Coordinates of C-alpha atoms in Angstrom, one line a residue:
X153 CA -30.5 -7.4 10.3
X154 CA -29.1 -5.5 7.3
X155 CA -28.7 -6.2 3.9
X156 CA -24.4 -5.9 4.4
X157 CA -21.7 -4.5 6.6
X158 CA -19.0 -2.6 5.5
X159 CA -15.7 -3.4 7.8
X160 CA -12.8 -0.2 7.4
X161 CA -13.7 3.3 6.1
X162 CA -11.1 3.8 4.2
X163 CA -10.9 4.4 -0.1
X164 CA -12.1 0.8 -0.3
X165 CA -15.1 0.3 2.1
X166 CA -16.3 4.1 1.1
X167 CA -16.1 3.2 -2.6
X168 CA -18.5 0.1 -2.0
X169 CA -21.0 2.1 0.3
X170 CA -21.2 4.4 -2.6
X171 CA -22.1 1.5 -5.3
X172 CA -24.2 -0.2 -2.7
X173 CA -26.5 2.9 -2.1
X174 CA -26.5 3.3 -5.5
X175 CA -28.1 0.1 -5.7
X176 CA -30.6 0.6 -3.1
X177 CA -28.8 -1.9 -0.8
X178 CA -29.3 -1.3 2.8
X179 CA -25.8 -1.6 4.6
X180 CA -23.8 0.4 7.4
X181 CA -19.5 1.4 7.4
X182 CA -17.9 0.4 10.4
X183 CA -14.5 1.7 11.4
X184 CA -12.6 1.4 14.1
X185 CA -10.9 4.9 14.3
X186 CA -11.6 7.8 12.3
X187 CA -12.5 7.6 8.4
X188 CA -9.2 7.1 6.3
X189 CA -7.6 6.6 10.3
X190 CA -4.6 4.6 8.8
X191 CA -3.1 7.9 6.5
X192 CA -4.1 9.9 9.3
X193 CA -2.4 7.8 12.2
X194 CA 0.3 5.6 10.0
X195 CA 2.2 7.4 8.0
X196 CA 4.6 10.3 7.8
X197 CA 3.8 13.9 8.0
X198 CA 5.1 14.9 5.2
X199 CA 3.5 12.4 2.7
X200 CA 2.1 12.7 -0.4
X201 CA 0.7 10.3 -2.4
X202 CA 2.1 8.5 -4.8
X203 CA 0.0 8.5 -7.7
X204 CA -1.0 11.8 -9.6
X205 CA -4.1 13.2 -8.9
X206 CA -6.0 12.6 -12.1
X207 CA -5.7 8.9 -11.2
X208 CA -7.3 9.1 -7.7
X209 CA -11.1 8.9 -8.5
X210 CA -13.5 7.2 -6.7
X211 CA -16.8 6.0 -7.9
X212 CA -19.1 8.7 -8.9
X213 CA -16.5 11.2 -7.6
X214 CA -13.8 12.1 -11.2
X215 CA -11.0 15.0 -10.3
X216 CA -12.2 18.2 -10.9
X217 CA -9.1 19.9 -9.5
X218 CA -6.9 22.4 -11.1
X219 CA -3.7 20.3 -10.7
X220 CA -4.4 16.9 -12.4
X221 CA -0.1 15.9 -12.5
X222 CA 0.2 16.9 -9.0
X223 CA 0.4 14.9 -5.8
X224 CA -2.3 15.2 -3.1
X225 CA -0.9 15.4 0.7
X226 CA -2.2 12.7 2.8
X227 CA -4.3 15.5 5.1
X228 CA -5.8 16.9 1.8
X229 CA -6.7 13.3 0.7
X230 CA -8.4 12.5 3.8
X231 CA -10.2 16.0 3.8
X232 CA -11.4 14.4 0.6
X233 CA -12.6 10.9 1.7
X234 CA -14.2 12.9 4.2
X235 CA -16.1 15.1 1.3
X236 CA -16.5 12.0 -0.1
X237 CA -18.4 10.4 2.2
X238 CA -20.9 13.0 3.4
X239 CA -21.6 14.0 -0.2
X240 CA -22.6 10.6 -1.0
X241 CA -24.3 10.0 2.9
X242 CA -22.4 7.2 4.0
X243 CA -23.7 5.4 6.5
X244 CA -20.2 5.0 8.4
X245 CA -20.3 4.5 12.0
X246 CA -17.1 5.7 13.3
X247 CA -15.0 4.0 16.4
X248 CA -16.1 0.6 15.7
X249 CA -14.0 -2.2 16.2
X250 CA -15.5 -5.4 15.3
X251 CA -14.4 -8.3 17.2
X252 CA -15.4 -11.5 15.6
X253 CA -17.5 -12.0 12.8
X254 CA -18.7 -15.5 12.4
X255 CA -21.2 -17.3 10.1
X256 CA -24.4 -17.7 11.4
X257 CA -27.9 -19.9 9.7
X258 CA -28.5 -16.7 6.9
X259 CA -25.8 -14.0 7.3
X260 CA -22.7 -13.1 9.8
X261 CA -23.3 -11.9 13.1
X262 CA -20.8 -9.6 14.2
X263 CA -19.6 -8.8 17.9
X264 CA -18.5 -5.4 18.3
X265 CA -17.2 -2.6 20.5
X266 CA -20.6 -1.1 19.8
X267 CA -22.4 -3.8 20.7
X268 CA -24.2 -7.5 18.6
X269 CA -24.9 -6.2 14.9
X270 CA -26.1 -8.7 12.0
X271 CA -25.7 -8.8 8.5
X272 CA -26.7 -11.1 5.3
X273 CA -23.4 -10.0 3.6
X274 CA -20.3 -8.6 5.2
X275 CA -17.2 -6.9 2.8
X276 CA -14.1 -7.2 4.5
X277 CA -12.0 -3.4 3.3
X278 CA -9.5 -3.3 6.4
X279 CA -7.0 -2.7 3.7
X280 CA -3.5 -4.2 2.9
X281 CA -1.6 -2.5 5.1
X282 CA -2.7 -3.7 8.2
X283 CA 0.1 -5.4 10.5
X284 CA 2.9 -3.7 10.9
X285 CA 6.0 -6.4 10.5
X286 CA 9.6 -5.7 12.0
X287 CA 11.4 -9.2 11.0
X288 CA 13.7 -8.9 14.2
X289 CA 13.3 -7.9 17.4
X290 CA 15.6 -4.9 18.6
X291 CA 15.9 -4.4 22.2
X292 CA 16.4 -0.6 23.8
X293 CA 19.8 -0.3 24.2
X294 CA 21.6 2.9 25.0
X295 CA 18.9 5.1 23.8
X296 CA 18.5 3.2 20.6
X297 CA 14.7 3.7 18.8
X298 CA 13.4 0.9 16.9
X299 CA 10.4 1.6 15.4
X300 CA 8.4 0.5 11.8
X301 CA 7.9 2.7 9.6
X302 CA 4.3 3.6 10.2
X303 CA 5.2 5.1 13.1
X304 CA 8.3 7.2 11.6
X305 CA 6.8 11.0 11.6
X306 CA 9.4 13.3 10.6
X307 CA 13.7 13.7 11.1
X308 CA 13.0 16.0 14.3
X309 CA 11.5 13.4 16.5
X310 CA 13.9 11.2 16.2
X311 CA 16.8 11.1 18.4
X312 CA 20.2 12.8 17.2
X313 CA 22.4 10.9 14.8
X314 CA 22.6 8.0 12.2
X315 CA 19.8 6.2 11.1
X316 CA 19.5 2.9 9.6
X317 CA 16.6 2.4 7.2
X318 CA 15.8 -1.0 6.8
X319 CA 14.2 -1.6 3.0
X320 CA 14.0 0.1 -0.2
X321 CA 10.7 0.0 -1.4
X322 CA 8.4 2.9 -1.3
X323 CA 8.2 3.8 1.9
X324 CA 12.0 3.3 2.9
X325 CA 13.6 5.7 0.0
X326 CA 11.1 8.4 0.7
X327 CA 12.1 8.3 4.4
X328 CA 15.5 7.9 4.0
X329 CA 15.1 11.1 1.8
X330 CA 13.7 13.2 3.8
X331 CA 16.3 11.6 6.5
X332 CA 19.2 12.4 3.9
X333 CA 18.4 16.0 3.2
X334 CA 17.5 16.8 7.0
X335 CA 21.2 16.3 7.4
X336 CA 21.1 13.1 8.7
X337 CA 23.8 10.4 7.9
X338 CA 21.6 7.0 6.6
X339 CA 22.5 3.6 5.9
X340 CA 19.9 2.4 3.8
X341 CA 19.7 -2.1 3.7
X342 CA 18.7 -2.8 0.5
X343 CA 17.0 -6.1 -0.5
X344 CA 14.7 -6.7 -3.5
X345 CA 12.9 -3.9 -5.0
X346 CA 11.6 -2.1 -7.9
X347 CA 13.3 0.8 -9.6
X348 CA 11.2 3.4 -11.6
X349 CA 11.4 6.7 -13.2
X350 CA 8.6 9.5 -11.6
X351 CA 8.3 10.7 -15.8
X352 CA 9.0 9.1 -19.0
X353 CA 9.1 10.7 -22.0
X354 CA 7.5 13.5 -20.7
X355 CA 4.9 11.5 -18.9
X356 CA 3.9 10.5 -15.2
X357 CA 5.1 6.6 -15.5
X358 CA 1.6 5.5 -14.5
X359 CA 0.2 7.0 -17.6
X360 CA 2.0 4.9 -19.6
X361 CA 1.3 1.7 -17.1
X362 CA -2.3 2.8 -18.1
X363 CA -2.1 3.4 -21.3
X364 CA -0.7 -0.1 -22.3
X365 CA -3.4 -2.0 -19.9
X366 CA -0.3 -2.5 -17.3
X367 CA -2.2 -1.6 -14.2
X368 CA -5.5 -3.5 -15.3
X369 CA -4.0 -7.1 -15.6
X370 CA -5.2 -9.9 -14.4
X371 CA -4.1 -12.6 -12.7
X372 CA -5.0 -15.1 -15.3
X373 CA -3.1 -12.6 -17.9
X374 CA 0.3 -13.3 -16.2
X375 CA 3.1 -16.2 -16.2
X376 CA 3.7 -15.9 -12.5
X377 CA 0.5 -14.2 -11.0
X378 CA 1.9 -15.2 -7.1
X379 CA 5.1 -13.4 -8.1
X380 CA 3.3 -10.2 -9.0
X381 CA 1.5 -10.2 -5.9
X382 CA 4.4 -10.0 -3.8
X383 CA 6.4 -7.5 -5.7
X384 CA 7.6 -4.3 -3.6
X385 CA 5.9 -1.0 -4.3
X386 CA 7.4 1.2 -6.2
X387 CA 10.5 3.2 -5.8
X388 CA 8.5 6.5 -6.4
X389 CA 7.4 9.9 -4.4
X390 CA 4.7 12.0 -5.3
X391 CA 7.1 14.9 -4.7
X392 CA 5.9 18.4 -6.4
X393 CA 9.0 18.9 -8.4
X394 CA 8.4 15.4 -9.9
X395 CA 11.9 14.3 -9.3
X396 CA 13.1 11.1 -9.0
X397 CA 13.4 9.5 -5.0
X398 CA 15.6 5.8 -5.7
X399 CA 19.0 4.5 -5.1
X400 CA 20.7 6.7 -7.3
X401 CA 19.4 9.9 -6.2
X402 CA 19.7 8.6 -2.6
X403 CA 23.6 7.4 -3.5
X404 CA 23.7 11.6 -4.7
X405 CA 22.9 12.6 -1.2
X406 CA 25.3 10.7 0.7
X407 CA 23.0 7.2 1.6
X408 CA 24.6 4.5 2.3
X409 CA 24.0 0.7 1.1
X410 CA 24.0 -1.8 2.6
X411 CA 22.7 -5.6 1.9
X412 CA 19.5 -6.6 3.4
X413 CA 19.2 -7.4 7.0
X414 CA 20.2 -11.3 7.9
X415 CA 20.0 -11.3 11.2
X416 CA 20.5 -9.4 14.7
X417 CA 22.6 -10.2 17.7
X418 CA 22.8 -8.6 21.1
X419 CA 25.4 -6.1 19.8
X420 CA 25.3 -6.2 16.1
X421 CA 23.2 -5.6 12.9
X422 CA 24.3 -8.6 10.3
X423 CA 23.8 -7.8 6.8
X424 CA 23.4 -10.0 3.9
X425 CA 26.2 -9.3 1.9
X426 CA 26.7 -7.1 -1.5
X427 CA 23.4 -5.9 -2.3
X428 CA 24.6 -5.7 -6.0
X429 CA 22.4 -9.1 -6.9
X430 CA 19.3 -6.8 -6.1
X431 CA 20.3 -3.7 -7.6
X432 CA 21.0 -5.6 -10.7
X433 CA 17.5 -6.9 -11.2
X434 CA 16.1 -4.5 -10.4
X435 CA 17.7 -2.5 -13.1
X436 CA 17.5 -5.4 -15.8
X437 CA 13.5 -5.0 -14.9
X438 CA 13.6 -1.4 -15.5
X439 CA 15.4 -1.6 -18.6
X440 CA 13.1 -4.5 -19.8
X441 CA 9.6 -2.2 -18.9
X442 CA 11.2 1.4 -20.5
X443 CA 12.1 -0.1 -23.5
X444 CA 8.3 -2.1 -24.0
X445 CA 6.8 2.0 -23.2
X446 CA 9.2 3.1 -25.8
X447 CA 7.7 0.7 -28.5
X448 CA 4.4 1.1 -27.1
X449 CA 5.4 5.0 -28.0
X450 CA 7.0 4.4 -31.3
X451 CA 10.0 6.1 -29.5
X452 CA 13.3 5.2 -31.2
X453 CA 15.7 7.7 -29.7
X454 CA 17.7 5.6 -27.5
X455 CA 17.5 7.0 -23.7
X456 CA 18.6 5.8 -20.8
X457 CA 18.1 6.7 -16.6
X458 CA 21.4 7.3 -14.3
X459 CA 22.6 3.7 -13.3
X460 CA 22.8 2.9 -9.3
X461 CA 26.5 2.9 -8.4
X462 CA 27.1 -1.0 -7.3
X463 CA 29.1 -0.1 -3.9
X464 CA 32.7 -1.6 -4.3
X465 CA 32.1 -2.5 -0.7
X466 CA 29.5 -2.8 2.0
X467 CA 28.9 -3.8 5.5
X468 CA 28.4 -6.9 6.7
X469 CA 27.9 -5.8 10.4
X470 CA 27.1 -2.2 12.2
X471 CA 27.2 -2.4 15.5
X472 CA 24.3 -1.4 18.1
X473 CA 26.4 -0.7 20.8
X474 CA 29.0 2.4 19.7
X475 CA 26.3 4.7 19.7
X476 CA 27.2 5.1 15.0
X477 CA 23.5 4.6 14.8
X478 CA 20.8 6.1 17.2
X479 CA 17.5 4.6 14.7
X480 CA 16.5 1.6 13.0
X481 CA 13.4 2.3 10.9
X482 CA 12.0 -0.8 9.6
X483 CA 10.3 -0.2 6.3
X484 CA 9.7 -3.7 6.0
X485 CA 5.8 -4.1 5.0
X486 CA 2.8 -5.2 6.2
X487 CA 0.6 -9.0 7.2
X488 CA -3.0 -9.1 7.9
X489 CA -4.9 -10.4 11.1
X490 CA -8.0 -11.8 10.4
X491 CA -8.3 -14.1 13.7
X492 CA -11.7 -12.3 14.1
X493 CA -13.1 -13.6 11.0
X494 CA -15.0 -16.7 10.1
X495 CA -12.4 -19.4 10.3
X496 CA -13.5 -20.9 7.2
X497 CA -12.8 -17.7 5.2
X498 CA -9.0 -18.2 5.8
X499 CA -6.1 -20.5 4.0
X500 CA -3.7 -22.5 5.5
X501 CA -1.3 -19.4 5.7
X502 CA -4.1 -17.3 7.7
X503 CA -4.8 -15.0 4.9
X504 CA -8.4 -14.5 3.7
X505 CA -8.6 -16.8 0.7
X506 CA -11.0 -15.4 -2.3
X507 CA -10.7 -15.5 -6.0
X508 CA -11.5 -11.8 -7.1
X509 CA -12.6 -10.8 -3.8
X510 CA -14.9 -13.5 -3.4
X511 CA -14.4 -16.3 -0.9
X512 CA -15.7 -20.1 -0.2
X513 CA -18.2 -18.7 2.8
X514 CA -21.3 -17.3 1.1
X515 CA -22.1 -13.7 1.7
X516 CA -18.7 -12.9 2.8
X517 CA -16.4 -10.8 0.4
X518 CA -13.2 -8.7 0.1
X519 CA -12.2 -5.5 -1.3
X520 CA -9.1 -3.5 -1.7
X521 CA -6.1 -6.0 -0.8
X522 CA -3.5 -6.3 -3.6
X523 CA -3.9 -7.8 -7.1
X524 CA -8.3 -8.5 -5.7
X525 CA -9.2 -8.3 -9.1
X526 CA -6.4 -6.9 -11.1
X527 CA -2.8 -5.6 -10.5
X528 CA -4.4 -1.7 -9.6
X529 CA -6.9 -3.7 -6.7
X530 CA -5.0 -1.9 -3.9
X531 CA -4.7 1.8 -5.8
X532 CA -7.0 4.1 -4.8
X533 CA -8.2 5.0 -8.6
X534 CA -8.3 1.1 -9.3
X535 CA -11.0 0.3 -6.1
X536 CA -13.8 1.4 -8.1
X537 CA -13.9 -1.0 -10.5
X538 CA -13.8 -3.8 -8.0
X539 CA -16.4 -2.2 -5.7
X540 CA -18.5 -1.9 -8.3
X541 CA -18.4 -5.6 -9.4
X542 CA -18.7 -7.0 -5.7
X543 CA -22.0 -4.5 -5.2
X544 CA -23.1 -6.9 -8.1
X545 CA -22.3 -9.6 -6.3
X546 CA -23.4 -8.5 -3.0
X547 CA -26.7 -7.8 -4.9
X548 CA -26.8 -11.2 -6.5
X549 CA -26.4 -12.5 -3.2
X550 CA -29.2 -10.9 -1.5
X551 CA -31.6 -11.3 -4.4
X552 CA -31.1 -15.4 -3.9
X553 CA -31.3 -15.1 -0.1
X554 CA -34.6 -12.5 -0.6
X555 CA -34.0 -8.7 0.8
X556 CA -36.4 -9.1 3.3
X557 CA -34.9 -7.5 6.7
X558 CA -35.2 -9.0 9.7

């Protein structure tokens, strides 16, 4: 039996095998592709990430690069994870997939693809991202590709022709971007988001989100923690010209809005309406967060981005049938599936339930979901800090149970 398993080799679980061999702790990584497999397999060739590069250190591993304001491509970052964990001997055991994990008298034991495997402690690191949702189903009709966004990999595999985009967080304005400037006519659905500048003031927006303690909130620091948590990622691209990738810039190119999606016939896409009730709050949010940077700054020069255009009108339907749009990318987020775990680990809404990545079953832990620990849980620069404090506990843990191996 060993001291603790690992599951998912991604930033998180490699971030925690670090702290834990640094603490002498016994464990093993297991993943069920490739290290980092969900930015090799799930996203977009051309992606980048979206943070700048000075903010992507792991534990015992600061950027030493030459481009600290740049933006890492997702091959390079994996190349790095991979550096990462062979510099640091990572016990990861690749092509892994664990299949239930269940409590047993003093630790978890843990079927697997590999075979039984046993462990006093086990650190659940599968990541956020994990179950690709598409709201409404979308039957093939006349050549029509419906597909999520994590399997969107660049304008030339898709068929010819219009594409709808549905969402306008992170993932959606990037894509429709890249859609937009390949040429392509988009209709983009719009529902709630969050609108950002790339720089402020001369600065990357997340140094500022830094510098005034933004990103390391916690939960108990904020009015309306549950809010926060389900906030859209940001409308940002780690592009190298640093420019700006949101409504505006897409309205520039020729995108066009549309409401969020409300529902989906046999022949039609219904929309929601005006999407102007979104695009107004999320601009009234911007508005509220440049001007608390600008005091933070002792900035008094007044200043102010390029508004979104509301659209005088939208579409309430686009039809699925006339051949107007050939793709539906559905940039609509992510659930987890944890029916493999302990039962007794999950809420009443299947999620894993912990308070700052610990939960109600002894021994059992989380790592890297959204707002873990603090608002940056699910950032690749703001893992470290959480592995580091569930090593303790992991440690704390053991000591109690006695390290003893079976």
């Amino acid at each position: 039996m060993r001291h603790a398993v690992i599951i998912g080799a991604g930033q998180a679980g490699l971030a925690l095998s670090h702290c834990l061999g640094q603490a002498g702790i016994d464990h093993a990584v297991l993943e069920r592709g490739r290290i980092g497999e969900r930015w090799r397999s799930q996203s977009w060739r051309s992606l980048r990430l979206l943070t700048p590069n000075w903010l992507n250190a792991l534990p015992g591993s600061p950027y030493k690069g030459g481009d600290p304001d740049g933006f890492m491509t997702k091959g390079a970052f994996v190349e790095g994870l991979e550096r990462y964990a062979w510099q640091w001997d990572a016990p990861v055991e690749t092509g892994v997939d664990v299949i239930s994990c269940k409590r047993t008298g003093d630790g978890f034991a843990l079927h697997t693809s590999a075979g039984e495997k046993s462990a006093r402690a086990v650190v659940v690191a599968t990541g956020h991202c994990d179950r690709p949702v598409i709201p409404f189903a979308v039957g093939a009709r006349g050549g029509l590709l419906s597909i999520h966004a994590s399997q969107y990999r660049s304008p030339g595999e898709l068929p010819g022709g219009a594409v709808l985009v549905v969402g306008a967080a992170s993932s959606g304005v990037q894509i429709a971007d890249e859609l937009a400037r390949a040429g392509r006519r988009v209709v983009l659905s719009v529902g709630k988001h969050t609108r950002l500048p790339r720089t402020w003031r001369g600065k990357d927006i997340f140094f500022w989100l830094c510098e005034m303690g933004l990103m390391a909130q916690r939960q108990e620091d904020l009015a309306d923690p549950e809010s926060a948590r389900r906030q859209p990622s940001l409308q940002l691209a780690g592009r190298p010209d640093k420019a700006d990738v949101d409504l505006a810039t897409l309205q520039a190119l020729g995108v066009q809005l549309a409401g969020r999606v409300r529902g989906v016939t046999d022949r039609e896409i219904i929309f929601a309406g005006d999407p102007g009730e979104h695009i107004a709050a999320a601009e009234a949010k911007q508005a509220r967060l440049l001007d608390q940077i600008d005091r933070f700054a002792g900035t008094a020069t007044p200043y102010r981005r390029e508004p979104v255009a509301m659209p005088s009108a939208c579409a309430e339907r686009l039809s699925l049938t006339d051949g107007s749009i050939r793709s539906i990318i559905w940039a609509t987020g992510y659930a987890r599936s944890f029916g493999w775990l302990e039962p007794l680990a999950l809420g009443a809404d299947g999620e894993l339930a912990h308070r700052g990545g610990i939960t109600g079953v002894p021994g059992l832990y989380a790592l890297g979901f959204r707002f873990l620990r603090k608002r940056d849980s699910n950032f690749i620069g703001g893992v470290g800090a959480d592995a580091k404090a569930i090593a303790t506990e992991i440690s704390c843990h053991l000591d109690c149970k006695g390290r003893k191996a079976a």
